[in-house]
Amino acid sequence: MASPTSLLKRLLLGRPFRSDRLQHTLLPKRIALPVFASDALSSVAYAPDEILLTLSIAGASAYVFSPWIALAVVVVMLTVVASYRQNVHAYPSGGGDYEVATVNLGPKFGVGVASALLVDYVLTVAVSVSSGVANLGSVVPFVATHKVMIAVTAVVLLSAVNLRGLRESGTAFAIPTYGFVIVMGGMLLTGLVRVFVLGDELRAPSADLVIQAEHSVTGFALIFLLLRTFSSGAAALTGVEAISNGVPAFKAPKSRNAATTLLLLGAISVSMLVGIIWLARLTHLQFVEDPALQIVSGPEGYVQKTVTTQLGETVFGSGSILLYVVAGVTALILFLAANTAFNGFPVLGSILAQDRYLPRQFHTRGDRLAFSNGIVFLALFAIVLIVGFQAEVTRLIQLYIVGVFVSFTVSQVGMIRHWNRRLRTERDPEARRRMHRSRAINTFGAGLTGTVLVIVLVTKFLLGAWIAIAAMAVIYLLMLAIRGHYDRVARELTPPDEGRAVLPARNHAIVLVSKLHQPTLRAIAYARATRPDTLTAVTVNVDEKDTRDLQGEWERREMAIPLTVIDSPYREITRPILDFVASTRRQSPRDVVTVFIPEYVVGRWWENLLHNQSALRLKGRLLFEPGVMVVSVPWQLASTASKNLDRLDATLSRTPARGPRVAPHGTPPPGVPPVVSTPQGQSGPVDSGPVGTGRD
């Protein structure tokens, strides 16, 4: 029977995939769009909120600037989309901005871009989920009062879905993503038709509110406010870079499919952003930063709803089923927007691990061929942010988009150098014209995104952007330290070009003994089978009676090897054994000492608490001694019989079992040597068996 933990894992994640099924997890464009573009598509659900609430600081009259802010964001978005279409064609391996910066600007720039992207992915999850909770809370009061708990639950569910595999998560998220596009498009189209065709006068629920400016904003202060508004609205660009990082997940032709998906992403995002801002202006919608202070007169108990919820109520009517559909799909797409990060973060982490900037565990695929460790780490860090900032979108978004514009800018500068290098060797006129065009696009993109980055840093630094910058610096230094460690270990382990490894002069074997029982006999038999130069059994005298009994039993059985008794007046086990091992090896530096430590193999978790404690302490300490080899000799207790490992392996992998663990007619299982007789007539298995060390 499989353990309850294994059964729960299979229930949540499904059956494991064979490595040769990796090709079946690749995504067609119709699935890749919701997988990699849900973040950028959903950004238009909260970017208009941030534009309007920032402008509200100057009063309702400042809303007149919202279309121009939206237009500026659209220009940047189209430029970034055009630039990244060059990236995916030039670097289809999936490294994205990290690879572009590393190849063209050097490893330090690549690590800097990677640190910015890792921080941005974590913030993507936190901001998207928190915004989804805010939208759902606009129509469901229970959600508004328990937003942190619901946001954390959403992150856990998203991570579980992604642990099931990329293609499966993409299929699960495709319907909600396309549903959001259809519902939002239908709402905007219906509203514009009612205004311009039917001549209806639509007024948002907040249109008649009287709001006051928090500050008197004129001159330079107004310019600064507009720049801050633009930097908040630029959150709509987040997620565009995820496609360049996920090119390997596309079906062939990978680069062309990724570029097409980028184009679709840009067209849909721009249309929805412009439509929401336009309809908000037509309906006189108002959205403020602090309703308690800025709203002078309004209905008693007024609760401010998000921009998309207000537009849904204006177009479809209060209490309409379509209003709840708008709120529901908006909240759902915001929850699922985090899926972009769940696909981008693990892939980038895998590439960084392969380049030795992150622990190698990030490069390992799980049962479902997903980078499970990256998914789990992303979920944990996002939950920390959600709890720390109480799922407040306005607070979290101040940390946002710094990282993504760092990667945008550095990547475009790297692409300029890429095209310059190609142009020095290319002689075909048509190819050179294409390269000149691509370089011009990347040059314009670098200038524009660099300008936006400066604006973001200036306007948001004191509002929280410094936290993101500090996190990037810490991750940057940490990755360099990890790479330095791996490089040092590699140099230390590299064999010399000349000369052969020096063989040990002699091998001294020591078997640790507490009692003369079956495990001890097996350990002695196995130690003798290794044919050491010297062999001795060692016990520590912590109890006079037990030690005398052991010596008497040793003599009665006429054991062929000597028993050395180490006195321990303070009843300590580890230090006397370490001193004995060190003294044995000191006789010759070229000698090695092999210590055989018997260990019990148990079948129940709680049995580990009752056995092997002294053995584990000794093993952990002996591993630090130079010239000492530690051999664990296991002895399977009867409780391990319930662990049918072959059946468990066959169940998990759905492959034929390798045969029974106990062969018929009393013959030992394959790979287990038979029991042999010692010269003294004592029988014991040669291959494995535990002996309690000290007083187990």
XYZ file of C-alpha atoms in Angstrom:
696
model
C 0.000 0.000 0.000
C 1.278 3.462 -0.832
C 1.702 5.875 2.083
C -0.988 8.510 2.738
C 1.488 11.221 1.720
C 2.110 9.565 -1.655
C -1.603 9.057 -2.250
C -2.314 12.727 -1.463
C 0.484 13.802 -3.800
C -0.896 11.668 -6.629
C -4.402 13.009 -5.983
C -3.273 16.634 -6.162
C -0.632 16.401 -8.874
C -1.583 13.317 -10.861
C 0.569 10.506 -12.183
C 4.219 11.308 -12.909
C 5.293 11.825 -16.522
C 8.159 10.060 -18.241
C 10.952 12.325 -19.465
C 10.225 11.377 -23.091
C 6.784 12.988 -22.747
C 8.291 16.461 -22.563
C 7.427 17.124 -26.217
C 3.755 16.506 -25.419
C 3.771 19.390 -22.943
C 4.645 22.011 -25.594
C 2.007 24.669 -26.212
C 0.194 25.785 -29.359
C -0.511 29.517 -29.722
C -4.101 29.243 -28.531
C -2.902 27.781 -25.224
C 0.323 29.806 -24.992
C -1.606 33.101 -25.107
C -3.468 32.516 -21.811
C -0.422 30.872 -20.225
C 2.095 33.647 -20.906
C -0.104 36.661 -21.586
C -2.630 36.500 -18.757
C -0.495 38.881 -16.665
C -0.251 41.548 -19.352
C -3.935 41.151 -20.268
C -5.045 41.401 -16.668
C -2.887 44.465 -16.017
C -5.477 46.548 -17.825
C -7.894 45.652 -15.011
C -5.908 47.596 -12.399
C -3.783 50.005 -14.461
C -6.815 52.326 -15.074
C -7.510 52.295 -11.313
C -3.961 53.449 -10.618
C -4.144 56.165 -13.283
C -7.392 57.647 -11.951
C -6.608 57.410 -8.241
C -3.218 59.082 -8.739
C -4.808 61.918 -10.742
C -7.459 62.341 -8.025
C -4.783 63.812 -5.766
C -5.179 67.013 -7.832
C -9.017 66.806 -7.786
C -11.659 65.707 -10.303
C -10.475 68.246 -12.867
C -7.230 66.308 -13.298
C -9.140 63.375 -14.850
C -8.963 65.260 -18.129
C -5.342 64.060 -18.411
C -6.253 60.368 -18.189
C -6.628 59.786 -21.974
C -3.210 61.304 -22.600
C -1.638 59.180 -19.882
C -3.259 56.097 -21.420
C -1.961 57.115 -24.866
C 1.590 57.429 -23.495
C 1.299 53.957 -21.929
C 0.050 52.569 -25.251
C 3.061 54.019 -27.090
C 5.441 52.378 -24.609
C 3.567 49.067 -24.796
C 3.635 48.910 -28.582
C 7.327 49.788 -28.570
C 8.111 47.050 -26.046
C 6.082 44.480 -27.990
C 7.893 45.380 -31.219
C 11.255 45.185 -29.438
C 10.583 41.803 -27.894
C 9.537 40.394 -31.237
C 13.166 40.996 -32.242
C 14.338 39.264 -29.053
C 12.412 36.027 -29.571
C 13.722 35.662 -33.108
C 17.330 36.372 -32.111
C 17.361 34.338 -28.866
C 14.805 31.513 -28.996
C 16.458 29.375 -26.293
C 14.294 30.823 -23.501
C 16.864 32.898 -21.635
C 15.011 36.061 -22.607
C 16.405 39.273 -21.145
C 18.919 37.339 -19.050
C 20.456 35.657 -22.084
C 20.449 38.847 -24.146
C 22.230 40.796 -21.413
C 24.700 38.002 -20.615
C 25.727 37.379 -24.217
C 26.003 41.014 -25.282
C 26.845 42.956 -22.119
C 28.522 40.399 -19.892
C 27.586 38.065 -16.998
C 27.284 40.858 -14.408
C 24.589 42.590 -16.459
C 22.876 39.253 -16.999
C 22.760 38.569 -13.266
C 21.436 42.088 -12.683
C 18.609 41.533 -15.152
C 17.870 38.126 -13.634
C 17.620 39.566 -10.126
C 15.215 42.243 -11.375
C 13.052 39.655 -13.130
C 12.931 37.334 -10.111
C 11.707 40.194 -7.908
C 9.204 41.253 -10.553
C 7.778 37.741 -10.865
C 7.181 37.553 -7.116
C 5.485 40.953 -7.177
C 3.405 39.884 -10.162
C 1.860 37.110 -8.092
C 1.301 39.337 -5.063
C -0.169 42.278 -7.009
C -2.331 40.216 -9.349
C -3.861 38.081 -6.627
C -4.408 41.077 -4.321
C -6.072 42.988 -7.156
C -8.286 39.995 -7.916
C -9.395 39.893 -4.280
C -10.138 43.645 -4.408
C -12.304 43.252 -7.528
C -14.176 40.299 -6.092
C -14.595 42.146 -2.808
C -16.400 44.941 -4.665
C -19.450 42.702 -5.050
C -18.891 40.115 -2.296
C -18.429 41.750 1.145
C -17.093 38.540 2.742
C -14.106 38.615 0.387
C -13.364 42.241 1.273
C -13.225 41.432 4.991
C -11.046 38.318 4.573
C -8.871 39.414 1.666
C -5.517 38.214 3.056
C -6.800 34.702 3.750
C -8.434 34.432 0.323
C -5.352 35.814 -1.440
C -3.090 33.267 0.265
C -5.526 30.467 -0.608
C -5.511 31.588 -4.245
C -1.691 31.457 -4.381
C -1.694 27.941 -2.922
C -4.275 26.746 -5.469
C -2.365 28.327 -8.352
C 0.862 26.661 -7.291
C -0.913 23.296 -7.028
C -2.329 23.644 -10.552
C 1.081 24.584 -11.956
C 2.730 21.662 -10.192
C 0.511 19.423 -12.328
C 2.385 20.553 -15.439
C 2.615 23.404 -17.943
C 0.201 22.132 -20.579
C -2.393 21.084 -18.028
C -2.292 24.474 -16.290
C -2.513 26.221 -19.668
C -5.629 24.258 -20.625
C -7.207 25.041 -17.248
C -6.518 28.768 -17.626
C -7.427 29.156 -21.314
C -11.210 29.379 -20.829
C -11.107 32.023 -18.052
C -8.596 34.140 -19.981
C -10.577 34.112 -23.200
C -13.736 34.628 -21.144
C -12.233 37.803 -19.679
C -11.334 39.140 -23.129
C -14.840 38.415 -24.444
C -16.667 39.838 -21.422
C -14.540 42.990 -21.241
C -14.796 43.498 -24.993
C -18.556 43.002 -24.829
C -18.911 45.475 -21.956
C -16.849 48.153 -23.690
C -18.623 47.625 -27.027
C -22.054 47.730 -25.370
C -21.198 50.926 -23.510
C -19.849 52.698 -26.577
C -22.870 51.612 -28.669
C -25.266 52.914 -26.010
C -23.474 56.268 -25.907
C -22.774 56.899 -29.592
C -25.512 54.893 -31.379
C -28.442 54.836 -28.985
C -27.668 58.222 -27.444
C -28.011 56.997 -23.824
C -26.521 59.180 -21.124
C -24.491 56.811 -19.003
C -23.327 57.980 -15.608
C -21.110 55.905 -13.355
C -22.171 55.362 -9.708
C -19.380 57.734 -8.645
C -20.146 60.433 -11.241
C -22.123 62.660 -8.855
C -19.708 62.463 -5.943
C -17.976 65.645 -4.876
C -14.299 65.098 -4.279
C -11.628 67.484 -3.154
C -7.971 67.607 -4.000
C -5.536 66.393 -1.377
C -3.101 69.103 -2.366
C -3.020 72.162 -4.557
C -1.104 70.950 -7.596
C 0.277 73.443 -10.107
C 3.409 74.016 -12.125
C 6.227 71.593 -11.385
C 4.074 69.684 -8.875
C 1.516 68.999 -11.620
C 4.260 67.717 -13.945
C 5.551 65.458 -11.194
C 2.021 64.171 -10.554
C 1.518 63.384 -14.240
C 4.830 61.525 -14.336
C 3.838 59.560 -11.240
C 0.490 58.749 -12.862
C 2.247 57.558 -15.990
C 4.598 55.351 -13.954
C 1.587 53.790 -12.186
C -0.217 53.213 -15.470
C 2.905 51.600 -16.900
C 2.021 48.584 -14.735
C -0.011 47.542 -17.787
C 3.282 46.502 -19.426
C 4.165 43.841 -16.895
C 4.193 40.330 -18.259
C 5.277 41.203 -21.793
C 8.764 39.817 -21.093
C 7.414 36.437 -19.993
C 6.937 35.269 -23.583
C 10.613 35.796 -24.419
C 11.531 33.712 -21.367
C 9.113 30.952 -22.360
C 9.938 30.425 -26.040
C 11.050 26.781 -25.449
C 7.520 25.958 -24.230
C 5.997 26.808 -27.644
C 5.412 24.291 -30.387
C 7.555 24.583 -33.502
C 8.229 26.940 -35.144
C 8.938 28.348 -31.688
C 10.178 31.843 -32.526
C 7.409 32.595 -35.016
C 4.682 31.338 -32.684
C 6.117 33.377 -29.798
C 6.300 36.518 -31.959
C 2.695 36.024 -33.103
C 1.554 35.573 -29.503
C 3.349 38.809 -28.574
C 1.522 40.660 -31.343
C -1.860 39.323 -30.196
C -1.025 40.261 -26.634
C -0.177 43.838 -27.587
C -3.277 44.342 -29.715
C -5.692 43.003 -27.076
C -4.058 44.871 -24.169
C -3.967 48.201 -25.991
C -7.590 47.894 -27.094
C -8.852 47.121 -23.605
C -6.777 49.818 -21.863
C -7.903 52.540 -24.279
C -11.503 51.323 -24.133
C -11.674 51.359 -20.322
C -10.185 54.851 -19.990
C -12.398 56.170 -22.794
C -15.586 54.715 -21.322
C -14.607 55.955 -17.864
C -14.346 59.501 -19.216
C -17.664 59.198 -21.054
C -19.452 58.030 -17.893
C -17.709 60.620 -15.642
C -16.367 57.822 -13.470
C -14.365 58.905 -10.421
C -11.890 56.803 -8.481
C -9.906 58.280 -5.583
C -6.912 57.290 -3.525
C -8.471 57.858 -0.081
C -12.306 57.850 -0.154
C -12.595 58.764 3.544
C -10.687 62.019 3.059
C -11.314 62.976 -0.560
C -15.070 62.359 -0.909
C -16.835 65.431 0.465
C -20.404 64.387 -0.184
C -21.795 61.011 -1.119
C -24.242 58.304 -0.090
C -24.041 57.181 3.517
C -21.806 54.134 3.905
C -20.402 54.556 0.419
C -17.857 51.857 -0.503
C -15.638 52.602 -3.488
C -15.714 49.913 -6.181
C -13.036 49.224 -8.747
C -13.149 50.892 -12.168
C -14.184 47.744 -14.060
C -16.942 46.994 -11.530
C -18.293 50.556 -11.809
C -18.287 50.325 -15.590
C -20.111 46.994 -15.441
C -22.765 48.502 -13.167
C -23.098 51.536 -15.456
C -23.433 49.529 -18.664
C -25.493 46.564 -17.440
C -27.288 48.037 -14.429
C -26.986 47.561 -10.678
C -27.816 44.013 -9.579
C -27.629 42.681 -13.139
C -26.286 39.185 -13.578
C -23.867 40.561 -16.161
C -22.419 42.851 -13.481
C -21.485 39.812 -11.423
C -20.083 38.184 -14.552
C -17.830 41.228 -15.125
C -16.650 41.225 -11.514
C -16.175 37.464 -11.540
C -14.130 37.182 -14.735
C -12.059 40.231 -13.766
C -11.218 38.717 -10.400
C -10.531 35.362 -12.035
C -8.181 36.752 -14.681
C -6.317 38.662 -12.006
C -5.901 35.490 -10.002
C -4.764 33.660 -13.099
C -2.436 36.494 -14.091
C -0.100 35.121 -11.479
C 0.168 32.078 -13.752
C 2.478 34.067 -16.017
C 4.918 34.364 -13.147
C 4.441 30.695 -12.257
C 5.598 29.851 -15.777
C 8.326 32.488 -16.073
C 9.987 32.266 -12.646
C 10.663 28.480 -12.682
C 12.068 28.540 -16.234
C 14.356 31.475 -15.452
C 15.356 29.803 -12.190
C 16.229 26.642 -14.103
C 18.446 28.571 -16.527
C 20.170 30.395 -13.663
C 20.715 27.090 -11.853
C 22.221 25.603 -14.996
C 24.604 28.570 -15.092
C 25.331 27.972 -11.362
C 23.812 31.234 -10.109
C 21.079 29.429 -8.159
C 21.090 26.075 -6.344
C 21.025 23.165 -8.771
C 17.723 21.955 -7.358
C 16.013 24.704 -9.382
C 17.069 22.919 -12.585
C 15.351 19.664 -11.612
C 11.959 18.815 -13.107
C 9.327 17.273 -10.860
C 7.005 14.338 -11.435
C 4.916 16.303 -13.944
C 7.936 17.700 -15.846
C 7.462 21.120 -14.213
C 10.239 22.925 -12.326
C 8.610 22.179 -8.990
C 11.181 23.821 -6.716
C 10.869 27.149 -8.524
C 7.075 27.013 -8.285
C 7.177 26.351 -4.543
C 9.701 29.117 -3.841
C 7.707 31.641 -5.884
C 4.519 30.794 -3.979
C 6.228 31.122 -0.588
C 7.770 34.531 -1.299
C 4.517 35.855 -2.800
C 2.602 34.760 0.315
C 5.127 36.615 2.491
C 4.483 39.826 0.504
C 0.705 39.401 0.581
C 0.669 38.912 4.338
C 3.235 41.664 4.955
C 1.323 44.260 2.902
C -2.132 42.948 3.887
C -3.051 42.384 0.220
C -3.259 46.161 -0.419
C -2.808 46.716 -4.158
C -1.959 50.422 -3.822
C 0.872 49.628 -1.392
C 2.208 46.679 -3.370
C 2.129 48.399 -6.743
C 4.639 50.998 -5.554
C 7.214 48.198 -5.472
C 6.081 47.004 -8.882
C 7.419 47.546 -12.416
C 10.879 48.727 -11.273
C 12.288 45.299 -12.022
C 10.527 44.854 -15.320
C 11.726 48.205 -16.692
C 15.271 47.429 -15.579
C 15.095 44.252 -17.660
C 13.384 46.095 -20.545
C 16.121 48.710 -20.753
C 19.151 46.463 -20.312
C 17.720 43.958 -22.789
C 17.245 46.589 -25.480
C 20.783 47.903 -24.987
C 22.013 44.324 -25.344
C 20.034 43.890 -28.561
C 21.637 47.042 -30.002
C 25.055 45.499 -29.429
C 23.764 42.238 -30.915
C 22.780 43.928 -34.170
C 26.009 45.945 -34.276
C 28.005 42.732 -34.024
C 25.931 41.032 -36.724
C 26.230 44.017 -39.054
C 30.027 43.837 -38.925
C 29.985 40.425 -40.612
C 26.775 40.425 -42.690
C 27.200 41.242 -46.403
C 23.751 40.428 -47.839
C 21.954 43.779 -48.564
C 18.486 42.451 -47.731
C 19.649 40.950 -44.436
C 21.432 44.189 -43.546
C 18.258 46.202 -44.170
C 16.354 43.917 -41.774
C 19.086 44.279 -39.181
C 19.117 48.068 -39.493
C 15.341 48.091 -39.010
C 15.582 45.822 -35.974
C 18.366 47.922 -34.473
C 16.304 51.072 -34.928
C 13.367 49.450 -33.117
C 15.575 48.333 -30.240
C 17.290 51.738 -30.050
C 13.963 53.535 -29.784
C 12.800 50.944 -27.247
C 15.923 51.354 -25.112
C 15.536 55.127 -25.035
C 11.843 54.975 -24.202
C 12.032 52.265 -21.533
C 15.104 53.928 -20.026
C 13.161 57.160 -19.710
C 10.255 55.332 -18.085
C 12.678 53.639 -15.662
C 14.039 57.014 -14.558
C 10.487 58.327 -14.104
C 9.524 55.273 -12.046
C 12.587 55.585 -9.821
C 12.085 59.313 -9.242
C 8.353 59.177 -8.581
C 8.132 55.925 -6.630
C 11.393 55.588 -4.759
C 10.149 56.920 -1.424
C 6.723 55.304 -1.882
C 8.197 51.804 -1.701
C 10.263 51.258 -4.841
C 13.379 51.290 -2.655
C 12.270 47.962 -1.187
C 12.276 46.348 -4.628
C 15.669 47.883 -5.415
C 17.095 46.583 -2.133
C 15.680 43.112 -2.851
C 17.296 43.141 -6.310
C 20.653 44.097 -4.788
C 20.441 41.302 -2.198
C 19.488 38.680 -4.822
C 22.230 39.973 -7.142
C 24.911 39.564 -4.461
C 23.479 36.207 -3.397
C 23.614 34.838 -6.945
C 27.207 36.001 -7.354
C 28.070 34.313 -4.056
C 26.421 31.052 -5.177
C 28.323 31.140 -8.467
C 31.544 31.831 -6.569
C 30.921 28.836 -4.329
C 30.240 26.501 -7.257
C 33.354 27.762 -9.055
C 35.520 27.183 -5.971
C 34.154 23.671 -5.525
C 34.711 22.901 -9.225
C 38.331 24.061 -9.022
C 38.870 22.037 -5.869
C 37.430 18.883 -7.399
C 39.143 19.131 -10.789
C 41.789 16.396 -11.109
C 45.317 17.492 -12.092
C 46.299 17.297 -15.729
C 49.291 15.140 -14.941
C 49.917 12.422 -12.424
C 47.755 9.702 -11.013
C 45.788 9.668 -7.804
C 47.847 8.428 -4.866
C 46.449 5.183 -3.530
C 46.141 4.648 0.230
C 49.022 2.730 1.761
C 46.831 0.727 4.154
C 43.157 0.433 5.058
C 42.270 0.089 8.731
C 38.715 -1.125 9.347
C 36.830 -0.366 12.558
C 33.433 -1.847 13.371
C 31.475 0.015 16.036
C 29.752 -2.316 18.469
C 27.226 -1.863 21.244
C 25.926 -5.435 21.549
C 26.796 -8.746 19.975
C 23.619 -9.340 18.016
C 22.633 -10.006 14.415
C 23.416 -6.470 13.191
C 26.897 -6.677 14.698
C 27.568 -10.009 13.020
C 26.478 -8.642 9.652
C 28.672 -5.580 10.011
C 31.679 -7.700 10.929
C 31.048 -10.083 8.017
C 30.792 -7.197 5.566
C 33.907 -5.515 6.979
C 35.867 -8.753 6.594
C 34.619 -9.098 3.008
C 36.325 -5.798 2.130
C 39.707 -7.420 3.059
C 41.172 -4.524 5.076
C 44.781 -4.540 6.286
C 43.624 -4.454 9.909
C 40.222 -5.042 11.424
C 39.085 -4.341 14.957
C 35.801 -3.959 16.787
C 35.394 -0.969 19.085
C 32.977 -0.341 21.923
C 32.770 2.541 24.373
C 32.567 1.737 28.069
C 29.764 3.902 29.406
C 28.323 1.175 31.662
C 30.610 -1.320 33.435
C 28.060 -4.143 33.586
C 27.099 -3.889 29.901
C 30.750 -3.783 28.873
C 31.643 -6.890 30.960
C 28.646 -8.735 29.478
C 29.776 -7.800 25.956
C 33.337 -8.987 26.625
C 32.063 -12.265 28.042
C 29.814 -12.891 25.052
C 32.691 -12.000 22.720
C 34.940 -14.615 24.347
C 32.186 -17.247 24.514
C 31.532 -16.949 20.763
C 35.289 -16.948 20.059
C 35.079 -13.969 17.693
C 38.009 -13.922 15.266
C 38.666 -10.177 15.532
C 39.788 -8.317 18.641
C 37.414 -6.141 20.661
C 38.845 -2.807 21.775
C 37.186 -1.188 24.786
C 37.515 2.592 25.068
C 36.967 3.937 28.541
C 34.704 6.989 28.852
C 34.551 8.291 32.438
C 32.126 11.047 31.421
C 29.843 8.612 29.521
C 30.449 10.337 26.206
C 30.438 8.245 23.038
C 31.378 10.506 20.138
C 34.621 12.070 21.384
C 36.340 8.805 22.480
C 35.602 7.203 19.089
C 36.900 10.262 17.229
C 40.107 10.218 19.259
C 40.576 6.493 18.611
C 40.045 6.934 14.848
C 42.444 9.890 14.752
C 45.144 7.973 16.630
C 44.777 5.018 14.251
C 45.330 7.196 11.190
C 48.127 9.311 12.699
C 50.501 6.393 12.447
C 50.718 7.054 8.691
C 49.186 10.018 6.776
C 48.694 7.776 3.722
C 46.577 5.305 5.683
C 42.794 5.426 5.559
C 40.374 4.355 8.251
C 37.038 2.803 7.294
C 34.432 3.003 10.045
C 31.493 0.612 9.707
C 28.418 1.970 11.469
C 25.432 -0.363 11.805
C 22.038 1.332 11.378
C 18.493 0.106 11.777
C 16.125 0.506 8.826
C 12.616 1.058 10.151
C 9.230 1.048 8.460
C 7.419 3.595 10.589
C 8.327 7.248 10.995
C 8.137 7.220 14.784
C 10.648 4.373 15.011
C 13.339 6.745 13.750
C 12.992 8.608 17.032
C 13.865 5.430 18.959
C 16.840 4.201 16.920
C 19.993 5.413 15.136
C 20.443 8.635 17.118
C 24.008 7.928 18.265
C 24.830 6.503 14.810
C 23.670 9.690 13.101
C 25.708 11.868 15.448
C 28.816 9.801 14.870
C 28.373 9.710 11.119
C 27.879 13.459 10.907
C 31.054 14.058 12.912
C 33.226 11.465 11.178
C 32.465 12.908 7.740
C 34.587 15.938 8.646
C 37.646 13.827 9.497
C 40.219 13.644 6.655
C 41.224 10.175 5.560
C 38.183 8.557 7.191
C 35.593 6.600 5.209
C 32.172 6.022 6.767
C 30.137 2.956 5.769
C 26.541 2.497 6.894
C 25.550 -1.154 7.247
C 21.742 -1.344 7.285
C 19.627 -3.929 9.056
C 15.968 -4.052 8.042
C 13.654 -4.487 11.008
C 10.440 -6.480 10.640
C 8.396 -3.277 10.295
C 9.985 -2.656 6.862
C 8.078 -5.645 5.486
C 5.023 -3.387 5.116
C 7.009 -1.218 2.695
C 6.413 -2.940 -0.627
C 8.704 -0.657 -2.583
C 8.373 -2.491 -5.893
C 4.596 -2.230 -5.795
C 4.850 1.431 -4.855
C 7.275 2.113 -7.722
C 5.018 0.297 -10.178
C 1.978 2.222 -8.970
C 3.665 5.595 -9.265
C 5.317 5.074 -12.630
C 2.771 2.695 -14.175
C 5.625 0.511 -15.345
C 6.029 -3.245 -14.754
C 7.345 -4.146 -11.334
C 10.882 -5.455 -11.165
C 9.886 -8.583 -9.236
C 9.171 -9.524 -5.639
C 11.468 -8.371 -2.871
C 11.446 -11.891 -1.376
C 12.150 -14.628 -3.906
C 10.413 -18.035 -3.645
C 11.912 -21.188 -2.116
C 13.902 -19.171 0.411
C 16.418 -17.810 -2.108
C 17.517 -14.241 -1.510
C 16.166 -11.445 -3.720
C 18.272 -10.414 -6.718
C 21.263 -8.317 -5.734
C 21.313 -9.529 -2.080
C 24.224 -11.847 -1.296
C 23.496 -14.980 0.685
C 24.242 -15.506 4.351
C 27.754 -16.822 4.857
C 29.337 -18.571 7.802
C 32.160 -17.019 9.759
C 35.154 -19.117 10.726
C 33.776 -19.339 14.259
C 30.558 -20.894 13.004
C 28.526 -17.735 13.398
C 26.290 -16.906 10.480
C 25.573 -13.422 9.288
C 24.655 -11.685 6.033
C 27.584 -10.178 4.239
C 25.935 -7.259 2.485
C 23.904 -5.244 4.921
C 22.739 -5.005 8.469
C 22.598 -2.454 11.252
C 24.368 -2.300 14.468
C 23.374 0.151 17.142
C 26.279 2.417 17.927
C 27.034 3.201 21.503
C 23.852 2.613 23.453
C 21.094 2.790 20.824
